[in-house]
mmCIF file with all atom_site columns, C-alpha atoms in Angstrom:
data_model
loop_
_atom_site.group_PDB
_atom_site.id
_atom_site.type_symbol
_atom_site.label_atom_id
_atom_site.label_alt_id
_atom_site.label_comp_id
_atom_site.label_asym_id
_atom_site.label_entity_id
_atom_site.label_seq_id
_atom_site.pdbx_PDB_ins_code
_atom_site.Cartn_x
_atom_site.Cartn_y
_atom_site.Cartn_z
_atom_site.occupancy
_atom_site.B_iso_or_equiv
_atom_site.pdbx_formal_charge
_atom_site.auth_seq_id
_atom_site.auth_comp_id
_atom_site.auth_asym_id
_atom_site.auth_atom_id
_atom_site.pdbx_PDB_model_num
ATOM 1   C CA . MET A 1 1   ? 0.040   0.054  0.160   1.00 0.00 ? 1   MET A CA 1
ATOM 2   C CA . GLY A 1 2   ? 1.120   3.642  -0.988  1.00 0.00 ? 2   GLY A CA 1
ATOM 3   C CA . ASN A 1 3   ? 1.513   6.560  0.860   1.00 0.00 ? 3   ASN A CA 1
ATOM 4   C CA . ARG A 1 4   ? -1.619  8.745  1.339   1.00 0.00 ? 4   ARG A CA 1
ATOM 5   C CA . GLN A 1 5   ? -2.083  11.779 -0.500  1.00 0.00 ? 5   GLN A CA 1
ATOM 6   C CA . ILE A 1 6   ? -2.723  14.958 1.206   1.00 0.00 ? 6   ILE A CA 1
ATOM 7   C CA . ILE A 1 7   ? -5.957  17.006 -0.016  1.00 0.00 ? 7   ILE A CA 1
ATOM 8   C CA . LEU A 1 8   ? -6.394  20.366 1.553   1.00 0.00 ? 8   LEU A CA 1
ATOM 9   C CA . LEU A 1 9   ? -10.121 21.352 2.137   1.00 0.00 ? 9   LEU A CA 1
ATOM 10  C CA . VAL A 1 10  ? -9.849  25.307 2.269   1.00 0.00 ? 10  VAL A CA 1
ATOM 11  C CA . THR A 1 11  ? -12.861 26.630 4.303   1.00 0.00 ? 11  THR A CA 1
ATOM 12  C CA . PRO A 1 12  ? -14.065 28.686 7.373   1.00 0.00 ? 12  PRO A CA 1
ATOM 13  C CA . ARG A 1 13  ? -17.530 26.291 7.129   1.00 0.00 ? 13  ARG A CA 1
ATOM 14  C CA . SER A 1 14  ? -16.147 22.964 8.374   1.00 0.00 ? 14  SER A CA 1
ATOM 15  C CA . ASP A 1 15  ? -19.383 22.368 10.053  1.00 0.00 ? 15  ASP A CA 1
ATOM 16  C CA . GLN A 1 16  ? -21.625 22.565 7.065   1.00 0.00 ? 16  GLN A CA 1
ATOM 17  C CA . LEU A 1 17  ? -19.768 20.339 5.249   1.00 0.00 ? 17  LEU A CA 1
ATOM 18  C CA . ALA A 1 18  ? -19.540 17.090 6.951   1.00 0.00 ? 18  ALA A CA 1
ATOM 19  C CA . SER A 1 19  ? -21.007 15.208 5.080   1.00 0.00 ? 19  SER A CA 1
ATOM 20  C CA . PHE A 1 20  ? -18.283 15.633 2.057   1.00 0.00 ? 20  PHE A CA 1
ATOM 21  C CA . GLU A 1 21  ? -15.347 16.160 4.535   1.00 0.00 ? 21  GLU A CA 1
ATOM 22  C CA . LYS A 1 22  ? -16.235 12.533 5.949   1.00 0.00 ? 22  LYS A CA 1
ATOM 23  C CA . ALA A 1 23  ? -16.767 11.097 2.841   1.00 0.00 ? 23  ALA A CA 1
ATOM 24  C CA . LEU A 1 24  ? -13.282 11.871 1.657   1.00 0.00 ? 24  LEU A CA 1
ATOM 25  C CA . ARG A 1 25  ? -11.849 10.930 4.827   1.00 0.00 ? 25  ARG A CA 1
ATOM 26  C CA . SER A 1 26  ? -13.320 7.288  4.337   1.00 0.00 ? 26  SER A CA 1
ATOM 27  C CA . ASP A 1 27  ? -10.634 7.074  1.009   1.00 0.00 ? 27  ASP A CA 1
ATOM 28  C CA . THR A 1 28  ? -7.737  5.307  2.102   1.00 0.00 ? 28  THR A CA 1
ATOM 29  C CA . GLY A 1 29  ? -5.692  6.633  -0.165  1.00 0.00 ? 29  GLY A CA 1
ATOM 30  C CA . VAL A 1 30  ? -6.543  10.315 0.829   1.00 0.00 ? 30  VAL A CA 1
ATOM 31  C CA . GLU A 1 31  ? -5.219  12.337 4.172   1.00 0.00 ? 31  GLU A CA 1
ATOM 32  C CA . LEU A 1 32  ? -7.475  14.972 4.454   1.00 0.00 ? 32  LEU A CA 1
ATOM 33  C CA . ILE A 1 33  ? -6.619  18.246 5.888   1.00 0.00 ? 33  ILE A CA 1
ATOM 34  C CA . THR A 1 34  ? -8.885  21.174 7.163   1.00 0.00 ? 34  THR A CA 1
ATOM 35  C CA . ILE A 1 35  ? -7.584  24.679 6.786   1.00 0.00 ? 35  ILE A CA 1
ATOM 36  C CA . GLY A 1 36  ? -9.682  27.948 7.484   1.00 0.00 ? 36  GLY A CA 1
ATOM 37  C CA . THR A 1 37  ? -7.814  30.959 6.100   1.00 0.00 ? 37  THR A CA 1
ATOM 38  C CA . ALA A 1 38  ? -5.931  31.972 2.726   1.00 0.00 ? 38  ALA A CA 1
ATOM 39  C CA . GLU A 1 39  ? -2.293  32.157 4.465   1.00 0.00 ? 39  GLU A CA 1
ATOM 40  C CA . GLU A 1 40  ? -3.038  28.673 6.350   1.00 0.00 ? 40  GLU A CA 1
ATOM 41  C CA . ALA A 1 41  ? -3.210  27.256 3.056   1.00 0.00 ? 41  ALA A CA 1
ATOM 42  C CA . ILE A 1 42  ? -0.216  28.896 1.202   1.00 0.00 ? 42  ILE A CA 1
ATOM 43  C CA . ASP A 1 43  ? 1.944   28.099 4.211   1.00 0.00 ? 43  ASP A CA 1
ATOM 44  C CA . ALA A 1 44  ? 0.358   23.768 3.619   1.00 0.00 ? 44  ALA A CA 1
ATOM 45  C CA . ALA A 1 45  ? 0.908   24.125 0.270   1.00 0.00 ? 45  ALA A CA 1
ATOM 46  C CA . VAL A 1 46  ? 4.708   25.074 0.596   1.00 0.00 ? 46  VAL A CA 1
ATOM 47  C CA . ARG A 1 47  ? 5.422   22.845 3.929   1.00 0.00 ? 47  ARG A CA 1
ATOM 48  C CA . LEU A 1 48  ? 2.688   19.319 2.730   1.00 0.00 ? 48  LEU A CA 1
ATOM 49  C CA . VAL A 1 49  ? 2.783   19.333 -0.990  1.00 0.00 ? 49  VAL A CA 1
ATOM 50  C CA . PRO A 1 50  ? -0.736  18.176 -1.246  1.00 0.00 ? 50  PRO A CA 1
ATOM 51  C CA . VAL A 1 51  ? -1.820  16.325 -4.197  1.00 0.00 ? 51  VAL A CA 1
ATOM 52  C CA . MET A 1 52  ? -5.013  18.302 -4.230  1.00 0.00 ? 52  MET A CA 1
ATOM 53  C CA . ALA A 1 53  ? -6.571  21.688 -2.482  1.00 0.00 ? 53  ALA A CA 1
ATOM 54  C CA . ILE A 1 54  ? -10.798 22.425 -2.726  1.00 0.00 ? 54  ILE A CA 1
ATOM 55  C CA . VAL A 1 55  ? -10.691 25.978 -2.066  1.00 0.00 ? 55  VAL A CA 1
ATOM 56  C CA . ASP A 1 56  ? -14.212 27.523 -0.909  1.00 0.00 ? 56  ASP A CA 1
ATOM 57  C CA . GLN A 1 57  ? -15.404 30.035 -2.665  1.00 0.00 ? 57  GLN A CA 1
ATOM 58  C CA . ARG A 1 58  ? -14.868 32.950 0.177   1.00 0.00 ? 58  ARG A CA 1
ATOM 59  C CA . VAL A 1 59  ? -12.224 32.133 2.748   1.00 0.00 ? 59  VAL A CA 1
ATOM 60  C CA . PRO A 1 60  ? -10.677 34.462 5.088   1.00 0.00 ? 60  PRO A CA 1
ATOM 61  C CA . GLY A 1 61  ? -7.511  36.194 3.282   1.00 0.00 ? 61  GLY A CA 1
ATOM 62  C CA . GLY A 1 62  ? -9.087  35.957 -0.094  1.00 0.00 ? 62  GLY A CA 1
ATOM 63  C CA . GLU A 1 63  ? -11.553 34.430 -3.080  1.00 0.00 ? 63  GLU A CA 1
ATOM 64  C CA . ALA A 1 64  ? -11.434 31.055 -4.365  1.00 0.00 ? 64  ALA A CA 1
ATOM 65  C CA . LEU A 1 65  ? -9.822  31.595 -7.998  1.00 0.00 ? 65  LEU A CA 1
ATOM 66  C CA . GLU A 1 66  ? -7.639  34.301 -6.353  1.00 0.00 ? 66  GLU A CA 1
ATOM 67  C CA . ILE A 1 67  ? -6.300  31.249 -3.805  1.00 0.00 ? 67  ILE A CA 1
ATOM 68  C CA . VAL A 1 68  ? -6.020  28.971 -6.442  1.00 0.00 ? 68  VAL A CA 1
ATOM 69  C CA . GLN A 1 69  ? -3.127  31.079 -8.166  1.00 0.00 ? 69  GLN A CA 1
ATOM 70  C CA . ARG A 1 70  ? -1.842  31.752 -5.540  1.00 0.00 ? 70  ARG A CA 1
ATOM 71  C CA . LEU A 1 71  ? -1.479  27.636 -4.566  1.00 0.00 ? 71  LEU A CA 1
ATOM 72  C CA . LEU A 1 72  ? -0.372  27.349 -8.383  1.00 0.00 ? 72  LEU A CA 1
ATOM 73  C CA . SER A 1 73  ? 2.192   29.973 -8.001  1.00 0.00 ? 73  SER A CA 1
ATOM 74  C CA . VAL A 1 74  ? 3.364   28.030 -4.724  1.00 0.00 ? 74  VAL A CA 1
ATOM 75  C CA . ASN A 1 75  ? 2.987   24.130 -6.553  1.00 0.00 ? 75  ASN A CA 1
ATOM 76  C CA . ALA A 1 76  ? 2.704   24.722 -10.289 1.00 0.00 ? 76  ALA A CA 1
ATOM 77  C CA . PHE A 1 77  ? 1.147   20.649 -9.639  1.00 0.00 ? 77  PHE A CA 1
ATOM 78  C CA . ILE A 1 78  ? -1.485  21.034 -6.822  1.00 0.00 ? 78  ILE A CA 1
ATOM 79  C CA . HIS A 1 79  ? -4.870  20.035 -8.204  1.00 0.00 ? 79  HIS A CA 1
ATOM 80  C CA . THR A 1 80  ? -7.891  22.411 -7.382  1.00 0.00 ? 80  THR A CA 1
ATOM 81  C CA . ALA A 1 81  ? -11.237 22.094 -6.963  1.00 0.00 ? 81  ALA A CA 1
ATOM 82  C CA . VAL A 1 82  ? -13.634 25.554 -5.789  1.00 0.00 ? 82  VAL A CA 1
ATOM 83  C CA . LEU A 1 83  ? -16.539 24.953 -3.691  1.00 0.00 ? 83  LEU A CA 1
ATOM 84  C CA . THR A 1 84  ? -18.958 28.000 -6.059  1.00 0.00 ? 84  THR A CA 1
ATOM 85  C CA . ASP A 1 85  ? -22.279 29.239 -6.554  1.00 0.00 ? 85  ASP A CA 1
ATOM 86  C CA . MET A 1 86  ? -21.515 30.385 -9.942  1.00 0.00 ? 86  MET A CA 1
ATOM 87  C CA . ASP A 1 87  ? -22.900 29.981 -12.756 1.00 0.00 ? 87  ASP A CA 1
ATOM 88  C CA . GLU A 1 88  ? -21.115 26.937 -14.425 1.00 0.00 ? 88  GLU A CA 1
ATOM 89  C CA . ALA A 1 89  ? -20.259 29.151 -17.606 1.00 0.00 ? 89  ALA A CA 1
ATOM 90  C CA . LEU A 1 90  ? -19.322 32.161 -15.552 1.00 0.00 ? 90  LEU A CA 1
ATOM 91  C CA . PHE A 1 91  ? -16.793 29.631 -13.428 1.00 0.00 ? 91  PHE A CA 1
ATOM 92  C CA . HIS A 1 92  ? -15.223 28.230 -16.331 1.00 0.00 ? 92  HIS A CA 1
ATOM 93  C CA . GLU A 1 93  ? -14.711 31.841 -18.291 1.00 0.00 ? 93  GLU A CA 1
ATOM 94  C CA . ARG A 1 94  ? -13.481 33.159 -14.585 1.00 0.00 ? 94  ARG A CA 1
ATOM 95  C CA . SER A 1 95  ? -11.281 30.094 -13.924 1.00 0.00 ? 95  SER A CA 1
ATOM 96  C CA . GLU A 1 96  ? -9.679  29.172 -17.242 1.00 0.00 ? 96  GLU A CA 1
ATOM 97  C CA . GLY A 1 97  ? -6.135  28.996 -17.537 1.00 0.00 ? 97  GLY A CA 1
ATOM 98  C CA . LEU A 1 98  ? -5.665  28.056 -13.698 1.00 0.00 ? 98  LEU A CA 1
ATOM 99  C CA . GLY A 1 99  ? -6.549  24.335 -14.780 1.00 0.00 ? 99  GLY A CA 1
ATOM 100 C CA . VAL A 1 100 ? -9.047  24.126 -11.580 1.00 0.00 ? 100 VAL A CA 1
ATOM 101 C CA . LEU A 1 101 ? -10.627 20.747 -12.001 1.00 0.00 ? 101 LEU A CA 1
ATOM 102 C CA . ALA A 1 102 ? -13.776 20.689 -10.852 1.00 0.00 ? 102 ALA A CA 1
ATOM 103 C CA . GLY A 1 103 ? -16.633 23.554 -9.498  1.00 0.00 ? 103 GLY A CA 1
ATOM 104 C CA . LEU A 1 104 ? -18.602 22.036 -6.885  1.00 0.00 ? 104 LEU A CA 1
ATOM 105 C CA . PRO A 1 105 ? -21.303 22.978 -5.197  1.00 0.00 ? 105 PRO A CA 1
ATOM 106 C CA . LEU A 1 106 ? -21.272 24.859 -2.101  1.00 0.00 ? 106 LEU A CA 1
ATOM 107 C CA . ARG A 1 107 ? -22.660 22.355 -0.169  1.00 0.00 ? 107 ARG A CA 1
ATOM 108 C CA . PRO A 1 108 ? -21.073 19.435 -1.770  1.00 0.00 ? 108 PRO A CA 1
ATOM 109 C CA . ASP A 1 109 ? -22.235 15.853 -0.524  1.00 0.00 ? 109 ASP A CA 1
ATOM 110 C CA . GLU A 1 110 ? -21.074 12.363 -0.592  1.00 0.00 ? 110 GLU A CA 1
ATOM 111 C CA . LYS A 1 111 ? -21.395 12.018 -4.465  1.00 0.00 ? 111 LYS A CA 1
ATOM 112 C CA . ASP A 1 112 ? -19.567 14.858 -4.987  1.00 0.00 ? 112 ASP A CA 1
ATOM 113 C CA . ALA A 1 113 ? -16.548 13.505 -2.895  1.00 0.00 ? 113 ALA A CA 1
ATOM 114 C CA . ALA A 1 114 ? -16.376 10.091 -5.112  1.00 0.00 ? 114 ALA A CA 1
ATOM 115 C CA . ASP A 1 115 ? -17.083 11.971 -8.442  1.00 0.00 ? 115 ASP A CA 1
ATOM 116 C CA . LEU A 1 116 ? -13.636 14.551 -7.299  1.00 0.00 ? 116 LEU A CA 1
ATOM 117 C CA . LEU A 1 117 ? -11.851 11.716 -6.176  1.00 0.00 ? 117 LEU A CA 1
ATOM 118 C CA . ALA A 1 118 ? -12.403 9.790  -9.270  1.00 0.00 ? 118 ALA A CA 1
ATOM 119 C CA . LYS A 1 119 ? -11.374 12.920 -11.296 1.00 0.00 ? 119 LYS A CA 1
ATOM 120 C CA . LEU A 1 120 ? -8.115  12.996 -9.315  1.00 0.00 ? 120 LEU A CA 1
ATOM 121 C CA . ARG A 1 121 ? -7.676  9.678  -9.632  1.00 0.00 ? 121 ARG A CA 1
ATOM 122 C CA . GLU A 1 122 ? -7.289  10.221 -13.333 1.00 0.00 ? 122 GLU A CA 1
ATOM 123 C CA . MET A 1 123 ? -4.942  12.507 -12.876 1.00 0.00 ? 123 MET A CA 1
ATOM 124 C CA . ALA A 1 124 ? -2.749  11.318 -10.066 1.00 0.00 ? 124 ALA A CA 1
ATOM 125 C CA . PRO A 1 125 ? -2.460  8.321  -8.200  1.00 0.00 ? 125 PRO A CA 1
ATOM 126 C CA . LEU A 1 126 ? -3.994  7.796  -4.434  1.00 0.00 ? 126 LEU A CA 1
ATOM 127 C CA . GLY A 1 127 ? -2.622  5.477  -1.659  1.00 0.00 ? 127 GLY A CA 1
#
């Protein structure tokens, strides 16, 4: 069995994302670390070299796509997903060029977690 891959969940709303977090944590190939601010996310991206960061729409210290840009500047290989209520076409337009793997609803569920991990596995091996 390989090492578990680190995924950062950058959100101040951990209490509202319990089922999503639980589904991610249940994957044996994943070590999920929940972080509350943009600065903590950047620091963790440098120290821990996560395979992915899931960034909430609004986080203390920045908005999702700005944080994604900052994460990519410290780790060009990090995969990202964003929790957003933005219209899909608008999200695609605004995130173009950032390589965001997925736009997820603001209240993602277990199926969203499974779908995201399946997309990630296409790009990078987990555990």
